[in-house]
């Protein structure tokens, strides 16, 4: 292995770790409803698409919705099988997410979701990665999803 091959391999590993950490920071920020941290993982024109027909555009709209509109007492997003596929200055990241949403209405009331997420990330001018798209394909649900959004 040449010195250039070694440098290339190290940079690829750095990208893989950075992309996995980006997905973890996203999930953590959603669960803690940390608007600043959530905004920090998105490009300004980020898009989130939830199959089959929900689309949310823009960092401020998306971060605000994830922070304010979910009416659950708490959530926990467990991320697994994170598979980053960087190619140049963009990357596709596949992940499975199990999300538990605990109701404010009492103990034992919750809505759970298993989904396949497909993220798109882009490398910024400073070399860091940000999410430009979040695709969510629900696979299974259980419980009552009436609290997913505040319709009051």
C-alpha positions as MATLAB code, in Angstrom:
seq = 'XXXXXXXXXXXXXXXXXXXXXXXXXXXXXXXXXXXXXXXXXXXXXXXXXXXXXXXXXXXXXXXXXXXXXXXXXXXXXXXXXXXXXXXXXXXXXXXXXXXXXXXXXXXXXXXXXXXXXXXXXXXXXXXXXXXXXXXXXXXXXXXXXXXXXXXX';
ca = [
       0.000    0.000    0.000;
       1.423    3.357   -1.007;
       1.415    6.405    1.215;
      -1.353    7.909   -0.960;
      -3.444    4.710   -0.613;
      -3.021    4.883    3.156;
      -4.076    8.537    3.268;
      -7.111    7.772    1.085;
      -8.103    4.843    3.325;
      -7.769    6.990    6.460;
      -9.877    9.785    4.937;
     -12.566    7.253    3.972;
     -12.631    5.873    7.524;
     -12.886    9.415    8.888;
     -15.859   10.028    6.577;
     -17.554    6.788    7.659;
     -17.205    7.697   11.343;
     -18.320   11.292   10.740;
     -21.426   10.150    8.842;
     -22.372    7.639   11.542;
     -21.930   10.350   14.175;
     -24.077   12.742   12.114;
     -27.003   10.293   12.214;
     -26.507    9.758   15.955;
     -26.449   13.536   16.566;
     -29.691   13.874   14.580;
     -31.486   11.226   16.676;
     -30.118   12.624   19.938;
     -31.200   16.166   19.067;
     -34.723   14.969   18.191;
     -35.038   13.095   21.492;
     -33.726   15.987   23.572;
     -35.665   18.518   21.479;
     -32.487   20.531   21.166;
     -33.371   23.026   18.423;
     -29.836   24.379   18.058;
     -28.248   20.927   17.829;
     -30.925   19.788   15.400;
     -30.496   22.842   13.196;
     -26.734   22.278   13.246;
     -27.011   18.906   11.464;
     -29.026   20.276    8.499;
     -28.240   22.306    5.404;
     -30.608   25.312    5.085;
     -32.722   23.658    2.368;
     -32.998   20.201    3.964;
     -35.999   18.074    3.026;
     -37.702   15.338    5.029;
     -40.016   12.938    3.227;
     -42.118   10.391    5.095;
     -43.673    7.767    2.831;
     -46.193    7.906    1.353;
     -47.113   11.605    1.294;
     -45.506   13.898    3.881;
     -42.831   16.405    2.870;
     -41.244   19.112    5.004;
     -38.801   21.618    3.519;
     -36.259   23.872    5.182;
     -34.012   23.675    8.239;
     -36.002   26.064   10.427;
     -39.348   24.455    9.573;
     -38.089   20.923   10.114;
     -36.137   21.632   13.296;
     -39.047   23.633   14.707;
     -41.539   20.904   13.874;
     -39.426   18.179   15.436;
     -38.891   20.302   18.520;
     -42.330   21.833   19.012;
     -45.067   19.939   17.185;
     -44.549   16.480   18.601;
     -46.803   16.328   21.626;
     -45.223   13.322   23.279;
     -43.846   13.511   26.801;
     -40.634   11.985   25.485;
     -39.221   10.035   22.575;
     -36.361    7.617   22.120;
     -34.920    6.903   18.680;
     -32.629    3.871   18.576;
     -30.490    3.803   15.456;
     -28.990    0.585   14.095;
     -27.384   -0.866   10.975;
     -26.018    2.526    9.949;
     -24.493    2.108    6.507;
     -22.781    5.240    5.146;
     -21.917    5.235    1.454;
     -19.763    8.304    0.776;
     -18.947    9.236   -2.771;
     -16.914   12.392   -3.098;
     -18.644   15.266   -1.347;
     -22.003   13.550   -0.943;
     -23.145   10.412    0.824;
     -26.145    8.183    1.195;
     -26.666    6.751    4.662;
     -29.058    3.876    5.283;
     -30.226    3.144    8.826;
     -32.936    1.346   10.736;
     -34.627    3.341   13.454;
     -36.947    2.172   16.189;
     -38.743    5.125   17.732;
     -40.731    5.025   20.956;
     -43.098    7.937   21.642;
     -44.398    8.085   25.223;
     -47.750    9.814   25.726;
     -48.396   12.684   28.117;
     -51.741   10.974   28.850;
     -50.337    8.408   31.218;
     -48.060    5.506   31.900;
     -48.114    2.755   29.301;
     -49.577    4.827   26.484;
     -47.177    5.083   23.589;
     -46.741    4.861   19.854;
     -43.831    2.826   18.484;
     -42.436    2.857   14.989;
     -39.879    0.833   13.084;
     -38.612    2.546    9.934;
     -35.949    2.490    7.284;
     -34.278    5.859    6.987;
     -32.297    6.997    3.974;
     -30.294   10.130    4.635;
     -28.410   12.200    2.099;
     -25.455   14.162    3.418;
     -23.187   16.724    1.792;
     -19.695   17.821    2.711;
     -19.451   21.499    3.558;
     -16.641   23.859    2.622;
     -14.983   23.253    6.010;
     -15.003   19.474    5.445;
     -17.818   18.613    7.847;
     -20.982   16.727    6.843;
     -24.585   17.963    7.024;
     -27.892   16.286    6.210;
     -29.631   17.521    3.067;
     -32.431   14.937    2.928;
     -34.138   12.520    5.292;
     -36.299    9.813    3.776;
     -38.430    7.759    6.147;
     -40.151    4.538    5.126;
     -42.276    3.201    7.996;
     -42.107   -0.602    8.220;
     -44.281   -1.246   11.282;
     -46.169    0.635   13.969;
     -47.901   -0.234   17.198;
     -49.897    1.812   19.680;
     -51.874    5.004   19.199;
     -50.399    7.662   16.912;
     -52.985   10.310   17.832;
     -50.316   12.275   19.672;
     -47.900   12.478   16.752;
     -48.846   16.083   16.052;
     -50.668   18.698   18.047;
     -53.935   19.405   16.200;
     -55.337   21.689   18.873;
];
